[in-house]
Amino acid sequence: MELENLYPQKVFHYFSEISKIPRGSKREKKISDFLVNFAKERNLEVIQDKALNVLIKKEATKGYENFSPLILQGHMDMVWEKNKNTDFAFENCGIELAVKDGFLTANGTTLGADNGIAVAIALAILDSDDIAHPALEVILTTDEEEGMTGVNNLDFSLFSGKALINLDNEEYGQVYVSSAGGARIENEFNLIKKDCENDDTVFSIEVKGLDGGHSGAEIHLGLGNSNKILNEVLYHLNKRYFMELINFDGGEKTNAIPREAICHISVKLDEPGHRLEELANLAFKNILTDFGVIDKNPVLEIKKMNNVKNFKKISTADTNRVLSFFHEFPNGVISMSKDIENLVETSINLGVIKSEEISNQLRIKIQSLPRSSVNHSLENLIKEIEELCKKYDVKMKVSAPYPSWEYRKDSKIRELMINSFKKINNSEPEIKAIHAGLECGIFDANMDVDITSIGPNIYGAHTPEERMEISSVGKTWDLLLTVLKDYNIK
């Protein structure tokens, strides 16, 4: 689809170009090489490191030679999510873009505005000769969405700039000045399986129709977590029926609130006119109320399965262990900030549960993402999970930790951003901390650098409903050009 008639034309041109290139997390070779070739074609200094991060440098325009270089930063990878009925191979296909009601969106998949818009804006600036600016150091990183391994393997000695603008903000009019730290937690059950018996009845139980969302920025909204909801339904049924678990699968990405989850259970029905479906739906309704779920169309679907002998189940004791573990596993907002109004301080997302049959074993792998703007609160939450794992004999691994980005009382780049915003909007931006993992925290921990973050309005990131407000892209572009023109940091 041609986006050339949208403002700013060059930004949407490059967004269209990069949308043609598959660029999922840990699959960035093609987009990384594209960026290197872009720089070489324009005789710009470029460095591509082993992690496929790309650093492009551009000299200052006339009159800005004596100012400190400015670092512009974003990430090139995107979350690959699609609707269940969408036939789409991310590895081989470009994103199918669509314009609707003032928004740019995609057909049945994630759009990749998070954080493709940063790449597009950076390329548009680098490709222009009529924009006033200081020396620029544009760094586009890899694997932000699945562990931040790109920025964690960056050589920070390559930078000269002392001010950085991150372009991974999803709310125009808000200037981010702080972000949460986090880590990845992986848990694993390995359970013995046995054949289902002749008097077993097998059911498929599925939770779907949830909206999903960003597990940091939208964790406080009351969006339903399909993994927790489905487990709570099973937890209630397990009190009434002799039940054994066959499998459990839900969620696709650790950093996305899961939208769908499905399991199979084996049940001993003690009466012909059993009420399993009725009790499951009653539990589902009560759980949605108890969790304060705001999703518009949550659905619980129950199906009786044929060919019972095709299924293998785990023991009653192991079923109780799995369901109790998930029941006690924390999820959602843990605490709110005492210093910043309406800011989530600590949270965790039970993002992915996957079952694998290996010989006579059922392996259940669990991925969760804890976050906190207070480091010791994050440590305490991880310790709580460790204690839960000991209680239920579950394997645990913690990986990809990243620090919080702490608020600076004195910030020249924040002051410049505020003044530039006021110049073009006749109002002040909202200064805000975000409960999400921005790469800013890693730059802050490794460099003496003054940081702020801006971006256009993006809704539904990490879901197939992701959409970007077109007018806010133009506003973000105008703000950034004003900042570049007014830049005076030495």
mmCIF file of N, CA, C and O in Angstrom, residues 110-169:
data_model
loop_
_atom_site.group_PDB
_atom_site.id
_atom_site.type_symbol
_atom_site.label_atom_id
_atom_site.label_comp_id
_atom_site.label_asym_id
_atom_site.label_seq_id
_atom_site.Cartn_x
_atom_site.Cartn_y
_atom_site.Cartn_z
ATOM 1 N N THR A 110 -0.093 -7.736 14.007
ATOM 2 C CA THR A 110 0.506 -6.545 14.592
ATOM 3 C C THR A 110 1.027 -5.636 13.484
ATOM 4 O O THR A 110 1.441 -6.090 12.420
ATOM 5 N N LEU A 111 1.020 -4.336 13.760
ATOM 6 C CA LEU A 111 1.436 -3.329 12.783
ATOM 7 C C LEU A 111 2.946 -3.138 12.773
ATOM 8 O O LEU A 111 3.546 -2.893 11.727
ATOM 9 N N GLY A 112 3.560 -3.214 13.953
ATOM 10 C CA GLY A 112 4.993 -2.968 14.048
ATOM 11 C C GLY A 112 5.335 -1.502 14.198
ATOM 12 O O GLY A 112 6.490 -1.112 14.043
ATOM 13 N N ALA A 113 4.334 -0.669 14.520
ATOM 14 C CA ALA A 113 4.631 0.733 14.834
ATOM 15 C C ALA A 113 5.516 0.807 16.070
ATOM 16 O O ALA A 113 6.332 1.708 16.213
ATOM 17 N N ASP A 114 5.344 -0.151 16.948
ATOM 18 C CA ASP A 114 6.247 -0.374 18.071
ATOM 19 C C ASP A 114 7.349 -1.324 17.595
ATOM 20 O O ASP A 114 7.169 -2.525 17.524
ATOM 21 N N ASN A 115 8.490 -0.859 17.196
ATOM 22 C CA ASN A 115 8.969 0.500 17.232
ATOM 23 C C ASN A 115 9.446 0.933 15.844
ATOM 24 O O ASN A 115 10.374 1.694 15.697
ATOM 25 N N GLY A 116 8.721 0.417 14.816
ATOM 26 C CA GLY A 116 9.084 0.758 13.453
ATOM 27 C C GLY A 116 8.995 2.233 13.164
ATOM 28 O O GLY A 116 9.717 2.754 12.300
ATOM 29 N N ILE A 117 8.124 2.946 13.895
ATOM 30 C CA ILE A 117 8.004 4.379 13.647
ATOM 31 C C ILE A 117 9.295 5.106 14.017
ATOM 32 O O ILE A 117 9.659 6.104 13.390
ATOM 33 N N ALA A 118 10.019 4.608 15.017
ATOM 34 C CA ALA A 118 11.309 5.207 15.369
ATOM 35 C C ALA A 118 12.303 5.040 14.230
ATOM 36 O O ALA A 118 13.058 5.960 13.894
ATOM 37 N N VAL A 119 12.320 3.854 13.627
ATOM 38 C CA VAL A 119 13.215 3.588 12.506
ATOM 39 C C VAL A 119 12.866 4.503 11.347
ATOM 40 O O VAL A 119 13.746 5.117 10.728
ATOM 41 N N ALA A 120 11.569 4.629 11.052
ATOM 42 C CA ALA A 120 11.125 5.465 9.933
ATOM 43 C C ALA A 120 11.472 6.929 10.149
ATOM 44 O O ALA A 120 11.932 7.618 9.224
ATOM 45 N N ILE A 121 11.264 7.427 11.358
ATOM 46 C CA ILE A 121 11.599 8.826 11.661
ATOM 47 C C ILE A 121 13.099 9.053 11.534
ATOM 48 O O ILE A 121 13.547 10.045 10.946
ATOM 49 N N ALA A 122 13.888 8.130 12.067
ATOM 50 C CA ALA A 122 15.348 8.271 12.002
ATOM 51 C C ALA A 122 15.832 8.268 10.558
ATOM 52 O O ALA A 122 16.672 9.106 10.171
ATOM 53 N N LEU A 123 15.299 7.375 9.743
ATOM 54 C CA LEU A 123 15.719 7.312 8.344
ATOM 55 C C LEU A 123 15.313 8.577 7.597
ATOM 56 O O LEU A 123 16.065 9.071 6.744
ATOM 57 N N ALA A 124 14.126 9.098 7.911
ATOM 58 C CA ALA A 124 13.661 10.322 7.243
ATOM 59 C C ALA A 124 14.577 11.497 7.556
ATOM 60 O O ALA A 124 14.873 12.319 6.680
ATOM 61 N N ILE A 125 15.052 11.581 8.792
ATOM 62 C CA ILE A 125 15.974 12.662 9.165
ATOM 63 C C ILE A 125 17.322 12.459 8.488
ATOM 64 O O ILE A 125 17.898 13.394 7.920
ATOM 65 N N LEU A 126 17.828 11.246 8.529
ATOM 66 C CA LEU A 126 19.137 10.960 7.926
ATOM 67 C C LEU A 126 19.122 11.170 6.413
ATOM 68 O O LEU A 126 20.152 11.474 5.804
ATOM 69 N N ASP A 127 17.960 11.012 5.801
ATOM 70 C CA ASP A 127 17.844 11.130 4.344
ATOM 71 C C ASP A 127 17.525 12.553 3.897
ATOM 72 O O ASP A 127 17.333 12.801 2.705
ATOM 73 N N SER A 128 17.472 13.491 4.826
ATOM 74 C CA SER A 128 17.108 14.870 4.490
ATOM 75 C C SER A 128 18.316 15.794 4.586
ATOM 76 O O SER A 128 19.162 15.641 5.471
ATOM 77 N N ASP A 129 18.368 16.751 3.686
ATOM 78 C CA ASP A 129 19.453 17.746 3.681
ATOM 79 C C ASP A 129 18.979 19.127 4.097
ATOM 80 O O ASP A 129 19.770 20.077 4.152
ATOM 81 N N ASP A 130 17.688 19.280 4.393
ATOM 82 C CA ASP A 130 17.129 20.592 4.708
ATOM 83 C C ASP A 130 16.685 20.703 6.165
ATOM 84 O O ASP A 130 15.913 21.591 6.529
ATOM 85 N N ILE A 131 17.178 19.800 7.017
ATOM 86 C CA ILE A 131 16.834 19.828 8.440
ATOM 87 C C ILE A 131 18.046 20.280 9.241
ATOM 88 O O ILE A 131 19.126 19.696 9.133
ATOM 89 N N ALA A 132 17.882 21.334 10.031
ATOM 90 C CA ALA A 132 18.964 21.810 10.901
ATOM 91 C C ALA A 132 19.093 20.863 12.087
ATOM 92 O O ALA A 132 18.089 20.493 12.708
ATOM 93 N N HIS A 133 20.354 20.493 12.428
ATOM 94 C CA HIS A 133 20.532 19.568 13.542
ATOM 95 C C HIS A 133 21.994 19.538 13.999
ATOM 96 O O HIS A 133 22.906 19.819 13.210
ATOM 97 N N PRO A 134 22.219 19.154 15.250
ATOM 98 C CA PRO A 134 23.589 18.910 15.710
ATOM 99 C C PRO A 134 24.085 17.603 15.111
ATOM 100 O O PRO A 134 23.341 16.923 14.394
ATOM 101 N N ALA A 135 25.305 17.237 15.401
ATOM 102 C CA ALA A 135 25.788 15.915 14.989
ATOM 103 C C ALA A 135 24.851 14.855 15.580
ATOM 104 O O ALA A 135 24.429 14.948 16.733
ATOM 105 N N LEU A 136 24.507 13.873 14.747
ATOM 106 C CA LEU A 136 23.549 12.851 15.166
ATOM 107 C C LEU A 136 24.217 11.498 15.284
ATOM 108 O O LEU A 136 25.055 11.126 14.453
ATOM 109 N N GLU A 137 23.843 10.770 16.321
ATOM 110 C CA GLU A 137 24.249 9.379 16.497
ATOM 111 C C GLU A 137 22.967 8.563 16.630
ATOM 112 O O GLU A 137 22.333 8.552 17.683
ATOM 113 N N VAL A 138 22.577 7.939 15.530
ATOM 114 C CA VAL A 138 21.321 7.190 15.485
ATOM 115 C C VAL A 138 21.619 5.725 15.774
ATOM 116 O O VAL A 138 22.329 5.059 15.027
ATOM 117 N N ILE A 139 21.061 5.222 16.861
ATOM 118 C CA ILE A 139 21.287 3.833 17.233
ATOM 119 C C ILE A 139 19.953 3.080 17.218
ATOM 120 O O ILE A 139 19.010 3.439 17.921
ATOM 121 N N LEU A 140 19.896 2.040 16.382
ATOM 122 C CA LEU A 140 18.709 1.209 16.238
ATOM 123 C C LEU A 140 19.079 -0.207 16.688
ATOM 124 O O LEU A 140 19.951 -0.842 16.092
ATOM 125 N N THR A 141 18.450 -0.651 17.733
ATOM 126 C CA THR A 141 18.861 -1.880 18.418
ATOM 127 C C THR A 141 17.980 -3.070 18.035
ATOM 128 O O THR A 141 16.908 -2.923 17.453
ATOM 129 N N THR A 142 18.453 -4.242 18.400
ATOM 130 C CA THR A 142 17.742 -5.488 18.124
ATOM 131 C C THR A 142 17.173 -6.097 19.404
ATOM 132 O O THR A 142 17.597 -5.774 20.512
ATOM 133 N N ASP A 143 16.195 -6.967 19.220
ATOM 134 C CA ASP A 143 15.683 -7.839 20.283
ATOM 135 C C ASP A 143 15.200 -7.092 21.523
ATOM 136 O O ASP A 143 15.311 -7.587 22.633
ATOM 137 N N GLU A 144 14.656 -5.903 21.334
ATOM 138 C CA GLU A 144 14.129 -5.168 22.487
ATOM 139 C C GLU A 144 12.948 -5.896 23.103
ATOM 140 O O GLU A 144 12.779 -5.926 24.331
ATOM 141 N N GLU A 145 12.119 -6.505 22.248
ATOM 142 C CA GLU A 145 10.860 -7.073 22.715
ATOM 143 C C GLU A 145 11.018 -8.390 23.476
ATOM 144 O O GLU A 145 10.152 -8.756 24.262
ATOM 145 N N GLU A 146 12.105 -9.111 23.246
ATOM 146 C CA GLU A 146 12.230 -10.439 23.866
ATOM 147 C C GLU A 146 13.477 -10.575 24.744
ATOM 148 O O GLU A 146 13.998 -11.669 24.896
ATOM 149 N N GLY A 147 13.939 -9.488 25.303
ATOM 150 C CA GLY A 147 15.052 -9.628 26.233
ATOM 151 C C GLY A 147 16.079 -8.523 26.227
ATOM 152 O O GLY A 147 16.995 -8.507 27.047
ATOM 153 N N MET A 148 15.969 -7.583 25.281
ATOM 154 C CA MET A 148 16.907 -6.453 25.202
ATOM 155 C C MET A 148 18.350 -6.913 25.046
ATOM 156 O O MET A 148 19.278 -6.254 25.530
ATOM 157 N N THR A 149 18.570 -8.013 24.365
ATOM 158 C CA THR A 149 19.942 -8.493 24.192
ATOM 159 C C THR A 149 20.741 -7.582 23.275
ATOM 160 O O THR A 149 21.963 -7.526 23.371
ATOM 161 N N GLY A 150 20.062 -6.859 22.370
ATOM 162 C CA GLY A 150 20.765 -5.929 21.488
ATOM 163 C C GLY A 150 21.465 -4.836 22.277
ATOM 164 O O GLY A 150 22.689 -4.691 22.221
ATOM 165 N N VAL A 151 20.703 -4.081 23.040
ATOM 166 C CA VAL A 151 21.287 -2.973 23.803
ATOM 167 C C VAL A 151 22.223 -3.486 24.895
ATOM 168 O O VAL A 151 23.216 -2.835 25.245
ATOM 169 N N ASN A 152 21.954 -4.689 25.419
ATOM 170 C CA ASN A 152 22.833 -5.239 26.451
ATOM 171 C C ASN A 152 24.195 -5.649 25.906
ATOM 172 O O ASN A 152 25.141 -5.853 26.679
ATOM 173 N N ASN A 153 24.304 -5.799 24.593
ATOM 174 C CA ASN A 153 25.581 -6.145 23.969
ATOM 175 C C ASN A 153 26.180 -4.972 23.203
ATOM 176 O O ASN A 153 27.098 -5.154 22.403
ATOM 177 N N LEU A 154 25.704 -3.784 23.471
ATOM 178 C CA LEU A 154 26.168 -2.586 22.779
ATOM 179 C C LEU A 154 27.483 -2.080 23.376
ATOM 180 O O LEU A 154 27.705 -2.143 24.588
ATOM 181 N N ASP A 155 28.359 -1.584 22.510
ATOM 182 C CA ASP A 155 29.602 -0.953 22.943
ATOM 183 C C ASP A 155 29.325 0.532 23.157
ATOM 184 O O ASP A 155 29.251 1.308 22.205
ATOM 185 N N PHE A 156 29.157 0.933 24.396
ATOM 186 C CA PHE A 156 28.755 2.301 24.704
ATOM 187 C C PHE A 156 29.892 3.311 24.497
ATOM 188 O O PHE A 156 29.638 4.513 24.475
ATOM 189 N N SER A 157 31.098 2.816 24.310
ATOM 190 C CA SER A 157 32.216 3.718 24.037
ATOM 191 C C SER A 157 32.139 4.311 22.634
ATOM 192 O O SER A 157 32.871 5.248 22.309
ATOM 193 N N LEU A 158 31.248 3.807 21.800
ATOM 194 C CA LEU A 158 31.092 4.317 20.437
ATOM 195 C C LEU A 158 30.397 5.674 20.390
ATOM 196 O O LEU A 158 30.422 6.356 19.369
ATOM 197 N N PHE A 159 29.789 6.074 21.500
ATOM 198 C CA PHE A 159 28.985 7.297 21.519
ATOM 199 C C PHE A 159 29.765 8.475 22.103
ATOM 200 O O PHE A 159 30.509 8.322 23.065
ATOM 201 N N SER A 160 29.528 9.638 21.518
ATOM 202 C CA SER A 160 30.082 10.892 22.041
ATOM 203 C C SER A 160 29.001 11.756 22.665
ATOM 204 O O SER A 160 29.286 12.629 23.477
ATOM 205 N N GLY A 161 27.749 11.547 22.266
ATOM 206 C CA GLY A 161 26.649 12.375 22.739
ATOM 207 C C GLY A 161 26.373 12.208 24.219
ATOM 208 O O GLY A 161 26.564 11.131 24.786
ATOM 209 N N LYS A 162 25.902 13.285 24.833
ATOM 210 C CA LYS A 162 25.544 13.294 26.250
ATOM 211 C C LYS A 162 24.044 13.494 26.456
ATOM 212 O O LYS A 162 23.578 13.608 27.579
ATOM 213 N N ALA A 163 23.297 13.572 25.350
ATOM 214 C CA ALA A 163 21.835 13.686 25.410
ATOM 215 C C ALA A 163 21.241 12.660 24.456
ATOM 216 O O ALA A 163 21.768 12.423 23.371
ATOM 217 N N LEU A 164 20.129 12.038 24.871
ATOM 218 C CA LEU A 164 19.520 10.978 24.082
ATOM 219 C C LEU A 164 18.013 11.174 24.044
ATOM 220 O O LEU A 164 17.373 11.425 25.073
ATOM 221 N N ILE A 165 17.444 11.062 22.847
ATOM 222 C CA ILE A 165 15.992 11.049 22.686
ATOM 223 C C ILE A 165 15.580 9.658 22.235
ATOM 224 O O ILE A 165 15.946 9.206 21.145
ATOM 225 N N ASN A 166 14.844 8.976 23.094
ATOM 226 C CA ASN A 166 14.285 7.664 22.755
ATOM 227 C C ASN A 166 12.946 7.883 22.051
ATOM 228 O O ASN A 166 12.149 8.734 22.463
ATOM 229 N N LEU A 167 12.703 7.125 20.989
ATOM 230 C CA LEU A 167 11.484 7.288 20.188
ATOM 231 C C LEU A 167 10.542 6.091 20.346
ATOM 232 O O LEU A 167 9.818 5.729 19.422
ATOM 233 N N ASP A 168 10.540 5.502 21.528
ATOM 234 C CA ASP A 168 9.711 4.323 21.809
ATOM 235 C C ASP A 168 8.568 4.657 22.757
ATOM 236 O O ASP A 168 8.096 3.818 23.516
ATOM 237 N N ASN A 169 8.121 5.898 22.719
ATOM 238 C CA ASN A 169 6.996 6.380 23.513
ATOM 239 C C ASN A 169 5.727 6.215 22.674
ATOM 240 O O ASN A 169 5.755 6.450 21.466
#
